[in-house]
Structure formats: structure tokens, C-alpha cells
PDB file of C-alpha atoms in Angstrom:
ATOM      1  CA  MET A   1     -11.054 -59.305 -12.667  1.00 45.00           C
ATOM      2  CA  ASN A   2     -10.974 -56.861  -9.835  1.00 47.00           C
ATOM      3  CA  ALA A   3      -8.146 -55.110 -11.490  1.00 47.00           C
ATOM      4  CA  ILE A   4      -9.775 -53.835 -14.484  1.00 48.00           C
ATOM      5  CA  ARG A   5     -12.669 -52.769 -12.476  1.00 49.00           C
ATOM      6  CA  PRO A   6     -11.121 -50.149 -11.070  1.00 48.00           C
ATOM      7  CA  GLU A   7      -9.670 -49.053 -14.234  1.00 47.00           C
ATOM      8  CA  LYS A   8     -12.932 -48.907 -15.918  1.00 48.00           C
ATOM      9  CA  THR A   9     -14.145 -46.463 -13.160  1.00 49.00           C
ATOM     10  CA  GLU A  10     -11.001 -44.297 -13.402  1.00 52.00           C
ATOM     11  CA  THR A  11     -11.479 -43.949 -17.013  1.00 56.00           C
ATOM     12  CA  THR A  12     -15.089 -43.028 -16.672  1.00 68.00           C
ATOM     13  CA  GLU A  13     -14.512 -40.780 -13.865  1.00 69.00           C
ATOM     14  CA  THR A  14     -11.809 -38.627 -15.855  1.00 74.00           C
ATOM     15  CA  GLU A  15     -14.406 -39.095 -18.695  1.00 77.00           C
ATOM     16  CA  THR A  16     -17.047 -37.379 -16.319  1.00 77.00           C
ATOM     17  CA  VAL A  17     -14.662 -34.684 -15.099  1.00 74.00           C
ATOM     18  CA  ASP A  18     -13.676 -33.687 -18.772  1.00 80.00           C
ATOM     19  CA  ASN A  19     -17.377 -33.600 -19.745  1.00 80.00           C
ATOM     20  CA  ASN A  20     -18.154 -31.377 -16.733  1.00 79.00           C
ATOM     21  CA  LEU A  21     -15.102 -28.991 -17.643  1.00 79.00           C
ATOM     22  CA  ALA A  22     -16.464 -28.993 -21.140  1.00 82.00           C
ATOM     23  CA  ALA A  23     -19.811 -28.117 -20.122  1.00 80.00           C
ATOM     24  CA  VAL A  24     -18.557 -25.413 -18.047  1.00 80.00           C
ATOM     25  CA  THR A  25     -16.475 -24.262 -20.484  1.00 82.00           C
ATOM     26  CA  GLU A  26     -19.304 -23.617 -23.209  1.00 82.00           C
ATOM     27  CA  VAL A  27     -21.501 -22.332 -20.378  1.00 79.00           C
ATOM     28  CA  GLU A  28     -19.135 -19.407 -19.391  1.00 79.00           C
ATOM     29  CA  ALA A  29     -18.452 -18.676 -23.485  1.00 79.00           C
ATOM     30  CA  GLY A  30     -21.961 -18.535 -24.015  1.00 77.00           C
ATOM     31  CA  ILE A  31     -22.432 -15.588 -20.902  1.00 76.00           C
ATOM     32  CA  ARG A  32     -19.175 -13.760 -22.780  1.00 74.00           C
ATOM     33  CA  ASP A  33     -20.772 -13.843 -25.973  1.00 75.00           C
ATOM     34  CA  PHE A  34     -23.902 -12.841 -24.551  1.00 72.00           C
ATOM     35  CA  VAL A  35     -22.613 -10.087 -22.429  1.00 69.00           C
ATOM     36  CA  ARG A  36     -20.280  -8.518 -25.194  1.00 69.00           C
ATOM     37  CA  ASN A  37     -23.223  -8.759 -27.952  1.00 69.00           C
ATOM     38  CA  ASP A  38     -25.638  -6.873 -24.780  1.00 62.00           C
ATOM     39  CA  ILE A  39     -23.329  -4.148 -23.911  1.00 63.00           C
ATOM     40  CA  ALA A  40     -21.608  -3.651 -27.398  1.00 58.00           C
ATOM     41  CA  TYR A  41     -23.679  -0.253 -28.093  1.00 57.00           C
ATOM     42  CA  LEU A  42     -22.551   1.385 -24.494  1.00 57.00           C
ATOM     43  CA  ARG A  43     -18.969   1.273 -26.346  1.00 58.00           C
ATOM     44  CA  ARG A  44     -19.912   2.579 -29.701  1.00 58.00           C
ATOM     45  CA  PRO A  45     -19.102   6.551 -29.994  1.00 57.00           C
ATOM     46  CA  ALA A  46     -22.608   8.104 -30.253  1.00 55.00           C
ATOM     47  CA  ALA A  47     -20.803  11.139 -32.269  1.00 53.00           C
ATOM     48  CA  THR A  48     -20.556   8.220 -35.754  1.00 51.00           C
ATOM     49  CA  THR A  49     -22.713   9.024 -38.703  1.00 51.00           C
ATOM     50  CA  ASP A  50     -22.926   5.424 -39.923  1.00 56.00           C
ATOM     51  CA  ALA A  51     -24.164   4.120 -36.469  1.00 55.00           C
ATOM     52  CA  PRO A  52     -28.199   4.164 -35.963  1.00 58.00           C
ATOM     53  CA  PRO A  53     -28.557   6.946 -33.340  1.00 59.00           C
ATOM     54  CA  LEU A  54     -29.370   5.251 -29.660  1.00 60.00           C
ATOM     55  CA  ASP A  55     -33.149   5.062 -28.387  1.00 71.00           C
ATOM     56  CA  ALA A  56     -33.959   7.300 -25.460  1.00 73.00           C
ATOM     57  CA  SER A  57     -34.070   4.794 -23.171  1.00 76.00           C
ATOM     58  CA  ALA A  58     -30.897   3.624 -24.076  1.00 75.00           C
ATOM     59  CA  GLU A  59     -29.595   7.010 -24.127  1.00 79.00           C
ATOM     60  CA  ALA A  60     -30.531   7.764 -20.931  1.00 77.00           C
ATOM     61  CA  THR A  61     -28.954   4.644 -19.147  1.00 78.00           C
ATOM     62  CA  VAL A  62     -25.933   5.658 -20.462  1.00 77.00           C
ATOM     63  CA  ASN A  63     -25.449   8.899 -19.204  1.00 79.00           C
ATOM     64  CA  ASN A  64     -27.293   7.637 -15.966  1.00 79.00           C
ATOM     65  CA  VAL A  65     -23.926   5.388 -15.600  1.00 78.00           C
ATOM     66  CA  ASN A  66     -21.638   8.143 -16.888  1.00 79.00           C
ATOM     67  CA  SER A  67     -22.920  10.154 -14.053  1.00 79.00           C
ATOM     68  CA  LEU A  68     -22.837   7.621 -11.306  1.00 77.00           C
ATOM     69  CA  ILE A  69     -19.125   6.963 -12.629  1.00 79.00           C
ATOM     70  CA  GLN A  70     -18.333  10.233 -12.466  1.00 78.00           C
ATOM     71  CA  ARG A  71     -19.809  10.861  -9.145  1.00 77.00           C
ATOM     72  CA  VAL A  72     -18.308   8.040  -7.698  1.00 76.00           C
ATOM     73  CA  ALA A  73     -14.909   8.793  -9.023  1.00 78.00           C
ATOM     74  CA  GLY A  74     -15.171  11.987  -8.244  1.00 78.00           C
ATOM     75  CA  THR A  75     -15.760  11.016  -4.611  1.00 79.00           C
ATOM     76  CA  SER A  76     -12.532   8.655  -4.754  1.00 82.00           C
ATOM     77  CA  LEU A  77     -10.491  11.393  -6.410  1.00 84.00           C
ATOM     78  CA  ALA A  78     -11.416  13.810  -3.470  1.00 84.00           C
ATOM     79  CA  GLU A  79     -10.739  11.302  -1.113  1.00 87.00           C
ATOM     80  CA  ILE A  80      -7.388  10.307  -2.584  1.00 90.00           C
ATOM     81  CA  GLU A  81      -6.546  13.939  -3.002  1.00 90.00           C
ATOM     82  CA  ASN A  82      -7.169  14.581   1.203  1.00 92.00           C
ATOM     83  CA  LEU A  83      -5.148  11.943   1.832  1.00 94.00           C
ATOM     84  CA  ILE A  84      -2.376  12.909  -0.262  1.00 94.00           C
ATOM     85  CA  SER A  85      -2.238  16.351   1.444  1.00 94.00           C
ATOM     86  CA  GLU A  86      -2.336  14.625   4.998  1.00 96.00           C
ATOM     87  CA  LEU A  87       0.666  12.657   4.030  1.00 96.00           C
ATOM     88  CA  GLU A  88       2.145  15.452   2.920  1.00 96.00           C
ATOM     89  CA  SER A  89       1.655  17.300   6.131  1.00 96.00           C
ATOM     90  CA  LEU A  90       2.723  14.002   8.172  1.00 96.00           C
ATOM     91  CA  ARG A  91       5.975  13.989   5.918  1.00 96.00           C
ATOM     92  CA  ASP A  92       6.497  17.681   7.176  1.00 96.00           C
ATOM     93  CA  LEU A  93       5.541  17.167  10.475  1.00 97.00           C
ATOM     94  CA  LEU A  94       8.042  14.348  10.749  1.00 97.00           C
ATOM     95  CA  HIS A  95      10.660  15.895   9.016  1.00 96.00           C
ATOM     96  CA  ALA A  96      10.394  19.030  11.173  1.00 97.00           C
ATOM     97  CA  GLU A  97      10.422  16.685  14.370  1.00 97.00           C
ATOM     98  CA  GLY A  98      13.621  14.608  13.018  1.00 96.00           C
ATOM     99  CA  GLN A  99      15.211  18.124  12.829  1.00 97.00           C
ATOM    100  CA  ARG A 100      14.229  19.092  16.230  1.00 97.00           C
ATOM    101  CA  VAL A 101      15.453  15.450  17.788  1.00 97.00           C
ATOM    102  CA  GLN A 102      18.888  15.932  15.814  1.00 96.00           C
ATOM    103  CA  ARG A 103      18.986  19.831  17.349  1.00 96.00           C
ATOM    104  CA  GLU A 104      18.130  18.025  21.106  1.00 97.00           C
ATOM    105  CA  ILE A 105      20.751  15.319  20.528  1.00 97.00           C
ATOM    106  CA  SER A 106      23.562  17.923  19.434  1.00 96.00           C
ATOM    107  CA  GLY A 107      22.862  19.778  22.049  1.00 96.00           C
ATOM    108  CA  TYR A 108      23.149  16.779  24.686  1.00 97.00           C
ATOM    109  CA  ALA A 109      26.291  15.643  22.880  1.00 97.00           C
ATOM    110  CA  GLN A 110      27.937  19.201  23.388  1.00 97.00           C
ATOM    111  CA  LEU A 111      26.586  19.106  27.291  1.00 97.00           C
ATOM    112  CA  SER A 112      28.100  15.776  27.548  1.00 97.00           C
ATOM    113  CA  GLN A 113      31.674  16.840  26.533  1.00 97.00           C
ATOM    114  CA  ALA A 114      31.506  19.944  28.883  1.00 97.00           C
ATOM    115  CA  ALA A 115      30.609  17.598  31.420  1.00 97.00           C
ATOM    116  CA  MET A 116      33.358  15.380  30.564  1.00 97.00           C
ATOM    117  CA  LYS A 117      35.866  18.208  30.364  1.00 97.00           C
ATOM    118  CA  SER A 118      34.824  19.496  34.052  1.00 97.00           C
ATOM    119  CA  THR A 119      34.947  16.088  35.433  1.00 97.00           C
ATOM    120  CA  ARG A 120      38.494  15.462  34.044  1.00 97.00           C
ATOM    121  CA  MET A 121      39.603  19.052  35.641  1.00 97.00           C
ATOM    122  CA  ILE A 122      38.252  18.483  38.751  1.00 96.00           C
ATOM    123  CA  ALA A 123      39.888  14.981  39.074  1.00 96.00           C
ATOM    124  CA  ASP A 124      43.193  16.786  37.838  1.00 95.00           C
ATOM    125  CA  ASN A 125      42.876  19.174  40.697  1.00 95.00           C
ATOM    126  CA  VAL A 126      41.925  16.836  43.204  1.00 95.00           C
ATOM    127  CA  ALA A 127      45.332  14.696  42.094  1.00 94.00           C
ATOM    128  CA  GLN A 128      47.070  17.914  42.594  1.00 94.00           C
ATOM    129  CA  TRP A 129      45.799  18.276  45.622  1.00 94.00           C
ATOM    130  CA  LYS A 130      46.113  14.733  47.174  1.00 92.00           C
ATOM    131  CA  ARG A 131      49.728  15.118  46.154  1.00 91.00           C
ATOM    132  CA  ALA A 132      50.312  18.209  47.420  1.00 90.00           C
ATOM    133  CA  ALA A 133      48.742  17.391  50.830  1.00 88.00           C
ATOM    134  CA  ASP A 134      50.787  13.926  50.892  1.00 87.00           C
ATOM    135  CA  GLY A 135      54.085  16.281  50.018  1.00 86.00           C
ATOM    136  CA  LEU A 136      52.970  18.427  53.284  1.00 84.00           C
ATOM    137  CA  ARG A 137      52.342  15.090  55.209  1.00 84.00           C
ATOM    138  CA  ASN A 138      55.908  13.533  54.147  1.00 83.00           C
ATOM    139  CA  SER A 139      57.710  16.644  55.257  1.00 72.00           C
TER     140      SER A 139
END
């Protein structure tokens, strides 16, 4: 009897969860329909001859919303354009700095090669002088 009781409880719990999900889905569908019906007039084109003209308050609301969107979008677009110009100037700066660093590295490489050649020449001359000095001592 104890084994049957938990099965009934699980079945009751799943039915409750299913009922709750169904209720939530139904409420969400009702909200979606309400919102669609409530703002559907805003999406209709104003220039159609078949549609009745909007009343003054609805038209004022639409104009206010349009101007608000244009102001917000205008500000955002201006900020994006400023950011793009800043990024382009940074790209140019980085490009110029990269070229400068390459030139300096090239200069250091040439200087290093010249120093190596000078060191070899000095070492060769010292070796020749040492041989010459050794030859004089032996004679």
C-alpha cells in the first residue's frame, strides 16, 4: 500500500505542474493577443484610403513615439560615428607606430651587424699582433 501511495502523489504532482503550465501558456497567449490588438493601429500605414484616419490623440502619440525614436537613434548613431572615427584614428596611430618600430628595429639590426664586423676585425688584428709578438719572442 505504501508503494501505491507515492505513485498517486507523483501523478497528482505532474498533473498540477501540467495544469500550471497550461494556465501560464494561456495567460501569455492572452497578453500577446491584447498587445497585438492594442498597438495594431500604430503599424498601419497612415496613407491608405481604406483605413479610417487616426484620431488626434493617437496621431499625436504616434508622432511623439516617432520623434522619440529618432532622437534616441540619432544620439546612438552620433556616438557610433564618433567611436568609429576614434577607432580609425587609433588604427592610423598604431600603423604609424608599427612602421616606426620596424624602422628602429632595422636600425638596431644594422648597428648590431656593424658592431659584430668591428669586433671580428679587432679580434683578427689582435690575433695577428699576438702571433707577431710570439714570433718575435721565439726568435
